[in-house]
Structure formats: C-alpha cells, structure tokens
mmCIF file of C-alpha atoms in Angstrom:
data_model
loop_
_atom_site.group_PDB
_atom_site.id
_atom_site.type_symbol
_atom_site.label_atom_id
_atom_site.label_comp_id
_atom_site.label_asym_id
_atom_site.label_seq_id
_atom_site.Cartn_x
_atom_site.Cartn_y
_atom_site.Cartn_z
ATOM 1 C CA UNK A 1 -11.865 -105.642 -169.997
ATOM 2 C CA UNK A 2 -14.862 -107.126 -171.185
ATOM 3 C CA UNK A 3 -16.197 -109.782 -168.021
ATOM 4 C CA UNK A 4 -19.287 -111.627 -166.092
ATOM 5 C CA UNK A 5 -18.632 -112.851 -162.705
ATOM 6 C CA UNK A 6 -20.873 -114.612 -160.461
ATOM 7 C CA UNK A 7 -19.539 -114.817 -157.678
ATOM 8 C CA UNK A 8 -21.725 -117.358 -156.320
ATOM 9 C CA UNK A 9 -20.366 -120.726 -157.111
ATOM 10 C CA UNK A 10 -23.066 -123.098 -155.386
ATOM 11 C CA UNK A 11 -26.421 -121.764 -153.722
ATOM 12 C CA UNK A 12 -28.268 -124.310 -151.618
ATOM 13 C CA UNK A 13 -31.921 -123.548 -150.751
ATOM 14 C CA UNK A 14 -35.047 -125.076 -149.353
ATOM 15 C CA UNK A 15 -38.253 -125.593 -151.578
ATOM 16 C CA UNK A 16 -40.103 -122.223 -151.226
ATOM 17 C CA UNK A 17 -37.312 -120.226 -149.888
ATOM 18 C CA UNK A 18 -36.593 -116.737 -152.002
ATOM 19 C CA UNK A 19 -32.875 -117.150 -153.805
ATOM 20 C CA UNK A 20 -31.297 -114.112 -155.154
ATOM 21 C CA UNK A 21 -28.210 -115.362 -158.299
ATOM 22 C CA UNK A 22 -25.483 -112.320 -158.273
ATOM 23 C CA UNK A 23 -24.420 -111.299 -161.857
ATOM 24 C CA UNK A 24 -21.401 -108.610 -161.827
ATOM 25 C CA UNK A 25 -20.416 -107.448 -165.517
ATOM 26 C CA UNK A 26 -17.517 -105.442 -166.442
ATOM 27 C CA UNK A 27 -17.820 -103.232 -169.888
ATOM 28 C CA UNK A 28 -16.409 -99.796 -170.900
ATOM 29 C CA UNK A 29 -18.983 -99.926 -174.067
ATOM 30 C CA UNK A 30 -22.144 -98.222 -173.633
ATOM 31 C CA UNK A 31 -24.640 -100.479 -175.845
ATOM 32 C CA UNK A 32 -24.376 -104.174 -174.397
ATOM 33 C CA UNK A 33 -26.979 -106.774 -173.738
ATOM 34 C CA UNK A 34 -27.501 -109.309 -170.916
ATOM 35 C CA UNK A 35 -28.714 -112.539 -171.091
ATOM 36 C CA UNK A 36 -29.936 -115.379 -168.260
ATOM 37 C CA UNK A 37 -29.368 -118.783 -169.321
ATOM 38 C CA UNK A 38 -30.792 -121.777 -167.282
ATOM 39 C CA UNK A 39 -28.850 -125.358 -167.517
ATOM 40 C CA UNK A 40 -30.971 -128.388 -166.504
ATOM 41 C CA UNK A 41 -28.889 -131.867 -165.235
ATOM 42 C CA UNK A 42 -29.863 -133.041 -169.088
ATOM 43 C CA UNK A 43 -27.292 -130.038 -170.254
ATOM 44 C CA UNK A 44 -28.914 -127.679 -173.130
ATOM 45 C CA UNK A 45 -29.303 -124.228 -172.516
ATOM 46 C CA UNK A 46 -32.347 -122.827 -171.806
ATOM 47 C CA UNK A 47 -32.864 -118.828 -172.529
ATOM 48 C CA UNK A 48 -34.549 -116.733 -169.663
ATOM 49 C CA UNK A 49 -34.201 -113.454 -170.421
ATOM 50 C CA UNK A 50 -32.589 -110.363 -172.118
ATOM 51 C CA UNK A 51 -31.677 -107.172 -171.386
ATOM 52 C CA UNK A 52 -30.713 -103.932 -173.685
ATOM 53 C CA UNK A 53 -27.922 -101.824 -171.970
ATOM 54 C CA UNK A 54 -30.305 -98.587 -172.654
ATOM 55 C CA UNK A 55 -33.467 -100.521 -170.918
ATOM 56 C CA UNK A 56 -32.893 -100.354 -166.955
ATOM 57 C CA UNK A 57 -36.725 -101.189 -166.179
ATOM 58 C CA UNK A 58 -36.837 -104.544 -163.667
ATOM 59 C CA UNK A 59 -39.148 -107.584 -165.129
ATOM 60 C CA UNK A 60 -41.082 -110.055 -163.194
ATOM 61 C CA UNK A 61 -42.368 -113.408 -164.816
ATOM 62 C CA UNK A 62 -43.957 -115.732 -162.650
ATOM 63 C CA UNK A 63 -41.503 -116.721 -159.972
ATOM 64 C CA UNK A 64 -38.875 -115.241 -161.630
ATOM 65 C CA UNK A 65 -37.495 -111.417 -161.602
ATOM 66 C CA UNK A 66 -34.379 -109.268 -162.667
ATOM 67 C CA UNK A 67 -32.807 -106.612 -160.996
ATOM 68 C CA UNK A 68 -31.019 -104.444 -163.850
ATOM 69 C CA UNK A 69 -28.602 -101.524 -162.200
ATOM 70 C CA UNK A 70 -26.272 -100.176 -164.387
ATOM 71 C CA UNK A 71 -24.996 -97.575 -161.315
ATOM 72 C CA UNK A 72 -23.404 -101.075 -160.271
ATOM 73 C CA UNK A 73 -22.951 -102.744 -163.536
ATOM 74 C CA UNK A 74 -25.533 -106.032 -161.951
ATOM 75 C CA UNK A 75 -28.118 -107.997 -163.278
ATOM 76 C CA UNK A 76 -29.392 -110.312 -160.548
ATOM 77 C CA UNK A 77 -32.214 -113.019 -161.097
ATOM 78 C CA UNK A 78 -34.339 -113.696 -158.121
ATOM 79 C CA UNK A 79 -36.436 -116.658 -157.706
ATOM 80 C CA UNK A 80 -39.340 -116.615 -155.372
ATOM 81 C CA UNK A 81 -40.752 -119.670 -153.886
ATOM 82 C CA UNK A 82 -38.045 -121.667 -155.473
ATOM 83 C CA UNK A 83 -39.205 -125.568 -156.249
ATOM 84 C CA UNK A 84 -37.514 -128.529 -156.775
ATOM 85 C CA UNK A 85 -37.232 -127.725 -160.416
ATOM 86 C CA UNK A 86 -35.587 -124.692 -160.242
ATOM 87 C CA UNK A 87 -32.190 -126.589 -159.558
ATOM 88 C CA UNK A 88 -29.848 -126.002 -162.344
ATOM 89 C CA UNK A 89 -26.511 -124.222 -163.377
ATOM 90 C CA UNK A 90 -27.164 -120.518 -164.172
ATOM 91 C CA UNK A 91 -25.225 -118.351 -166.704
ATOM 92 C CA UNK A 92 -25.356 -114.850 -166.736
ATOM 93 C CA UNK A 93 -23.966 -113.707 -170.506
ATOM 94 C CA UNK A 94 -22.597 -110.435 -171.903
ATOM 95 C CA UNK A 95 -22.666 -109.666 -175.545
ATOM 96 C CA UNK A 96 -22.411 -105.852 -177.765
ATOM 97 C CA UNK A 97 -23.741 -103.958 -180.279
ATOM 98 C CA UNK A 98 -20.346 -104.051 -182.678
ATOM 99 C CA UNK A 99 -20.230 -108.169 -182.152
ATOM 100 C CA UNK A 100 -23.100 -109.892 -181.066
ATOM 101 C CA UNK A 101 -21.784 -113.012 -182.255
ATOM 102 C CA UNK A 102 -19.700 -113.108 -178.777
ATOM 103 C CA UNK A 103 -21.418 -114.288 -175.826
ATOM 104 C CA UNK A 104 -19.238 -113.749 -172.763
ATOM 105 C CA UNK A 105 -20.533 -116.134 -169.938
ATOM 106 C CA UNK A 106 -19.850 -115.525 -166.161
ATOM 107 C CA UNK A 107 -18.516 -119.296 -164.807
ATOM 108 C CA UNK A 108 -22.517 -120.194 -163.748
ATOM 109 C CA UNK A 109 -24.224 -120.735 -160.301
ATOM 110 C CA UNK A 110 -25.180 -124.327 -159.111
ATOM 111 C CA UNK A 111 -28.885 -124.030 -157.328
ATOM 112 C CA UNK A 112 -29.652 -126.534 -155.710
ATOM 113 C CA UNK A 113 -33.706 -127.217 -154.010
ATOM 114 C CA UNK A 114 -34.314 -129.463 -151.441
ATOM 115 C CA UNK A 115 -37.890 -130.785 -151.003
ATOM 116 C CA UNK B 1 -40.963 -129.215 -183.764
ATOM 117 C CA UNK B 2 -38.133 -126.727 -184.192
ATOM 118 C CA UNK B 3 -34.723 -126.520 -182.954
ATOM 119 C CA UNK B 4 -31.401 -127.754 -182.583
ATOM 120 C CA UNK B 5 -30.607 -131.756 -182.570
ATOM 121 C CA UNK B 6 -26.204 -132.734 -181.641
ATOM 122 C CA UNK B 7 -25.110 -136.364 -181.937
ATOM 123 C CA UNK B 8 -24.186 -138.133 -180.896
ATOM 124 C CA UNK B 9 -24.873 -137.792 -177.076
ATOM 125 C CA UNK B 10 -21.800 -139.607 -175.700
ATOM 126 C CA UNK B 11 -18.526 -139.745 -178.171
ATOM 127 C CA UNK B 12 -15.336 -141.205 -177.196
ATOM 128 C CA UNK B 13 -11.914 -140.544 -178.944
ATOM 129 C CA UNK B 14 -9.005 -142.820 -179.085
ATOM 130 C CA UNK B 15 -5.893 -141.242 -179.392
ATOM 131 C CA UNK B 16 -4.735 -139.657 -182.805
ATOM 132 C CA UNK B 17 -8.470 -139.768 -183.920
ATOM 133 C CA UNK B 18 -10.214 -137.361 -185.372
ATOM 134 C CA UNK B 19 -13.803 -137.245 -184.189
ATOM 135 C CA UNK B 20 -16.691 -134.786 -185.764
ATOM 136 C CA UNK B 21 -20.207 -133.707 -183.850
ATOM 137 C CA UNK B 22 -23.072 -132.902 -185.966
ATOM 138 C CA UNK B 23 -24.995 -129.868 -185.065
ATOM 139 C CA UNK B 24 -28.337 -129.624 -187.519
ATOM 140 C CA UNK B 25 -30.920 -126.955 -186.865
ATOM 141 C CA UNK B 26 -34.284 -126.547 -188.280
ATOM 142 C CA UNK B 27 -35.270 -123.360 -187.212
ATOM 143 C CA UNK B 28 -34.077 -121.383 -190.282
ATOM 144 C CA UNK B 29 -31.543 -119.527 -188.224
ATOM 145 C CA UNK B 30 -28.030 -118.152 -190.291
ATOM 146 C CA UNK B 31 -25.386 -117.849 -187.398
ATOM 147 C CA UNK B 32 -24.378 -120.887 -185.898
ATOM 148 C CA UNK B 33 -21.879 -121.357 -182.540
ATOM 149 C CA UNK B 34 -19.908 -124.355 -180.697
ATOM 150 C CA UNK B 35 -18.948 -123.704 -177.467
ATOM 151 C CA UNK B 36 -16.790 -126.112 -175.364
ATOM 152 C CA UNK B 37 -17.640 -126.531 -171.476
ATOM 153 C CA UNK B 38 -15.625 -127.553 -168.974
ATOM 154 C CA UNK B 39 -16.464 -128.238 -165.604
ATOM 155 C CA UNK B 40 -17.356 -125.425 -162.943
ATOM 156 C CA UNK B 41 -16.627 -123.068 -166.487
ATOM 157 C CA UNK B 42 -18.423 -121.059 -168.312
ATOM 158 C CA UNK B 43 -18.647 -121.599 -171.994
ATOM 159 C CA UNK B 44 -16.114 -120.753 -174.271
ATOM 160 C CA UNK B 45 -16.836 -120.088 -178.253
ATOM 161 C CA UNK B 46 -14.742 -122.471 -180.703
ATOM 162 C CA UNK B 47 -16.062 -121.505 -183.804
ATOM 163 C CA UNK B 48 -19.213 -119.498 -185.295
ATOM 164 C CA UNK B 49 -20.856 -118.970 -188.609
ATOM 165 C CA UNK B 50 -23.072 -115.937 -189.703
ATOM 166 C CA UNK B 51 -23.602 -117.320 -192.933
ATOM 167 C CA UNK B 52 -23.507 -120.575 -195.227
ATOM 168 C CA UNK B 53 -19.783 -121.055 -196.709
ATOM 169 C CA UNK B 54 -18.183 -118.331 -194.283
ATOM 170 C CA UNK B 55 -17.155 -119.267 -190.637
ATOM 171 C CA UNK B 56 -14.375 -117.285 -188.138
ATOM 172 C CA UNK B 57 -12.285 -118.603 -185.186
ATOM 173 C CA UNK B 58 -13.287 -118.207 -181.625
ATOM 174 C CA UNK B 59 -11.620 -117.724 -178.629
ATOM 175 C CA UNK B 60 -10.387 -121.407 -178.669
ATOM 176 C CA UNK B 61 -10.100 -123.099 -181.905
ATOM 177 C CA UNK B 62 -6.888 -124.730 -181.937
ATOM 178 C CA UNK B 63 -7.731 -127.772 -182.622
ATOM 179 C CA UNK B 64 -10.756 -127.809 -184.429
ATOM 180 C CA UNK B 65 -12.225 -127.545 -187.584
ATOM 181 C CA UNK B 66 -15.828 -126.502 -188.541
ATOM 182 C CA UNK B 67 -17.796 -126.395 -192.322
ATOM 183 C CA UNK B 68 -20.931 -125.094 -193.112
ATOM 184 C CA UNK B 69 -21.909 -126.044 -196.811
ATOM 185 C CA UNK B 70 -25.812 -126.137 -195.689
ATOM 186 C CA UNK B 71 -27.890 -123.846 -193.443
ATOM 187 C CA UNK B 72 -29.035 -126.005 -191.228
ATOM 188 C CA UNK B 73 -25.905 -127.760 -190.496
ATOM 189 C CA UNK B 74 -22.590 -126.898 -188.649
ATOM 190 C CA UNK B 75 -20.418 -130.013 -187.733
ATOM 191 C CA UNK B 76 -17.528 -129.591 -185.281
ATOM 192 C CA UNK B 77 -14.270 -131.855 -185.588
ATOM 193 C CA UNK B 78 -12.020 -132.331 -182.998
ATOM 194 C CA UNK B 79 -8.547 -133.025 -184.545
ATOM 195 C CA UNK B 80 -5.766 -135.213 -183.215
ATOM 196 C CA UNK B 81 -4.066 -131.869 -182.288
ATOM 197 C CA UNK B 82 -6.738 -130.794 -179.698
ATOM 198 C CA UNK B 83 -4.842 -132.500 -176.572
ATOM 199 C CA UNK B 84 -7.066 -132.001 -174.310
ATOM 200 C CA UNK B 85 -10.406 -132.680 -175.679
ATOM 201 C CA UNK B 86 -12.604 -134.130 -172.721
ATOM 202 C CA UNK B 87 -15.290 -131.747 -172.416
ATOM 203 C CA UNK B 88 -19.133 -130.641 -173.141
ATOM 204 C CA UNK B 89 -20.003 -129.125 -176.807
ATOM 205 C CA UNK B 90 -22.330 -127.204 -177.281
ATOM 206 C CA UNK B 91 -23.998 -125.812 -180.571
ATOM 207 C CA UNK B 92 -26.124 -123.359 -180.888
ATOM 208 C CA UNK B 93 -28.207 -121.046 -183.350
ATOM 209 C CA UNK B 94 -29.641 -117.338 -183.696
ATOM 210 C CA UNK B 95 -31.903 -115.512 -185.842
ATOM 211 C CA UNK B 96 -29.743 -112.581 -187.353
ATOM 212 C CA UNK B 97 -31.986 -110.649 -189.447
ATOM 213 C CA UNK B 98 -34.346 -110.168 -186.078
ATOM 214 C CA UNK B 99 -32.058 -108.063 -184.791
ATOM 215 C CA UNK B 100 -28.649 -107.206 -182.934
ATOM 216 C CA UNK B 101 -30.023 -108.772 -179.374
ATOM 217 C CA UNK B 102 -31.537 -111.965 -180.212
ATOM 218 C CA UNK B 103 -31.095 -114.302 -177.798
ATOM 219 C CA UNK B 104 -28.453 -118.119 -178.818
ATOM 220 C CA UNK B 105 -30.736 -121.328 -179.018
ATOM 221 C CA UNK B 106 -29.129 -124.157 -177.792
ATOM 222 C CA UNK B 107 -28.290 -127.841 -177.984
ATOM 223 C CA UNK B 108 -28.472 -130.928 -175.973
ATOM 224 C CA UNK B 109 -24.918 -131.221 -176.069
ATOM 225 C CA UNK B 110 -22.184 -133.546 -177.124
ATOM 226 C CA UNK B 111 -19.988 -135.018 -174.306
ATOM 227 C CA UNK B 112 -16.483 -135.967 -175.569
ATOM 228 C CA UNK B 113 -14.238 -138.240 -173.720
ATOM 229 C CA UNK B 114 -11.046 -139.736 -174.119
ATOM 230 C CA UNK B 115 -10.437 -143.196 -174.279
#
C-alpha cells in the first residue's frame, strides 16, 4: 500500500519553543519523492521542500529542517524557534517515479503558536 | 506576477445545479490538478491534465467534469450528481518538462457550499 500518516493531528506550542511534525510513509517502490506543504488560515498551498527517495542527506533552511530516514520510512520537519507565523496545517506528500502526477497527502498537522 | 488565480472564492450551489470553478495559471506550466479538501483530510485528486485537450480521472471524480481547451486554463464543474459537494477545491499546476520531481503550485482555493 502506497500511504502518509501523520500521526499528529493538532500540535500546540509556545512562540520560540522547538516543534518536531511526524511524517510516516508507507511504499514498496524504491524511487519516490517527498514533499512538505505548508497551509496558511487563507488556504493555498505553500511548497517547502522536496525530497528524492535516493537523497537521504538532512537540510536546514532558516528555522526550518528535515529529518529524511529511509531505515524508518520518516520525513520529519522541525521548526526551531517557532513564531506566531508558523501556525498552519502541514501536509506531508508522497509521489513516484512511474506517476508523478499522484500526490498522496498524509491527513495534515494543525500548529498552532501562541505569543 | 506568476501563478495560479481560482474564482470565485466563495460559491454556493442550489440543489440540481451545476456549478463550474475556474482555475487559470500563468506560469506556463502543462499538467494541471483539482483536489477536493475536506475537513481534518488530506487532499484528494479529482481530475488532472498533463497536456492541453487530454485529461484522466482521479481518485474521486464522480461527479465532476473538467476541460482543458487552453494551457493556462482548467475549469472544474461540479454536476448535480456530486451529492455531497461541500468542500475546499483546490487547483494546482507543475512544470513537466523540468523533471519527474517538481514540486505542485497551488491555488487560493474555491470553497463550495450547499445552499
């Protein structure tokens, strides 16, 4: 079975507090990509960041950084000194190589920052 | 500046009406999505198009129709069949001939209710 879970449903966090958004995939193919979308109150989609199945190196921009580990099939976002701003819905996506027209999103974690 | 502009904002569909969402894009992208969005769900693809005149079913298109006679534009309608049409639309756009693992470009969004 092809699947994203996030298992978090609702994170609540103080302004500068570190958060940590859990992103579980299931795949038996071996060339996939991962994706972390952002979704403001206002609604569109905002693209953070993508990941090649064949690429396991961890990025860091700004405030932001993933944690790719295929041994566990994750892909966890971290946010350090979260802000106000950061509060949102997050999607964690799975697409493949043979169909990359498919996105497969995970169901999204509400973050919510407190001032 | 480029990107991806839905209308209206706010529909509303009487009963045995058939209602259509514009999607227009201007970033010169060829595949084109619509996703529906329900609450605490992730998003789930209705209809996609890698290429002007040619479009394929998604996971949930009962219900809908799509065309795509330009490049830039990919309107969605939702028939009188689709029962249960309350929900958040989404379009969005990607640059094919980048690459397998280019990232979807999103939408504000459509919300659809019932009247």
């Amino acid at each position: 079975a092809q699947k994203v879970t996030q298992a978090q449903t609702e994170i609540s966090v103080v302004e500068k507090e570190d958060v940590t958004l859990d992103c579980v995939y299931e795949t038996r193919d071996t060339t996939y990509y991962l994706f972390w979308y952002k979704q403001p109150p206002s609604g569109e989609l905002v693209f953070l960041i993508r990941r090649n199945s064949f690429d396991e190196q961890n990025e860091i921009s700004g405030r932001y950084s993933w944690n790719f580990q295929k041994s566990t099939s994750s892909f966890n976002f971290t946010i350090t000194a979260s802000q106000v701003v950061d509060s949102a819905v997050y999607f964690c996506a799975l697409t493949f190589s043979y169909n990359t027209d498919k996105l497969i999103f995970g169901t999204g974690t509400r973050l919510q920052v407190f001032p | 500046d480029g990107g991806i502009t839905q209308s209206p904002k706010y529909l509303f569909r009487k009963e045995g009406q058939n209602v259509t969402l514009s999607c227009e894009q201007n970033l010169n992208h060829d595949a084109m999505y619509w996703y529906r969005q329900d609450p605490g769900q992730g998003l789930r693809l209705i209809y996609y198009s890698q290429i002007v005149n040619d479009f394929q079913k998604g996971d949930i298109a009962e219900g809908y129709s799509v065309s795509r006679e330009k490049k830039e534009s990919f309107p969605l309608t939702v028939t009188s069949a689709q029962k249960n049409p309350t929900a958040f639309y989404l379009c969005a756009s990607k640059d094919r001939g980048r690459g397998n693992n280019q990232p979807q470009h999103f939408g504000d969004g459509t919300r659809l209710s019932i009247l």
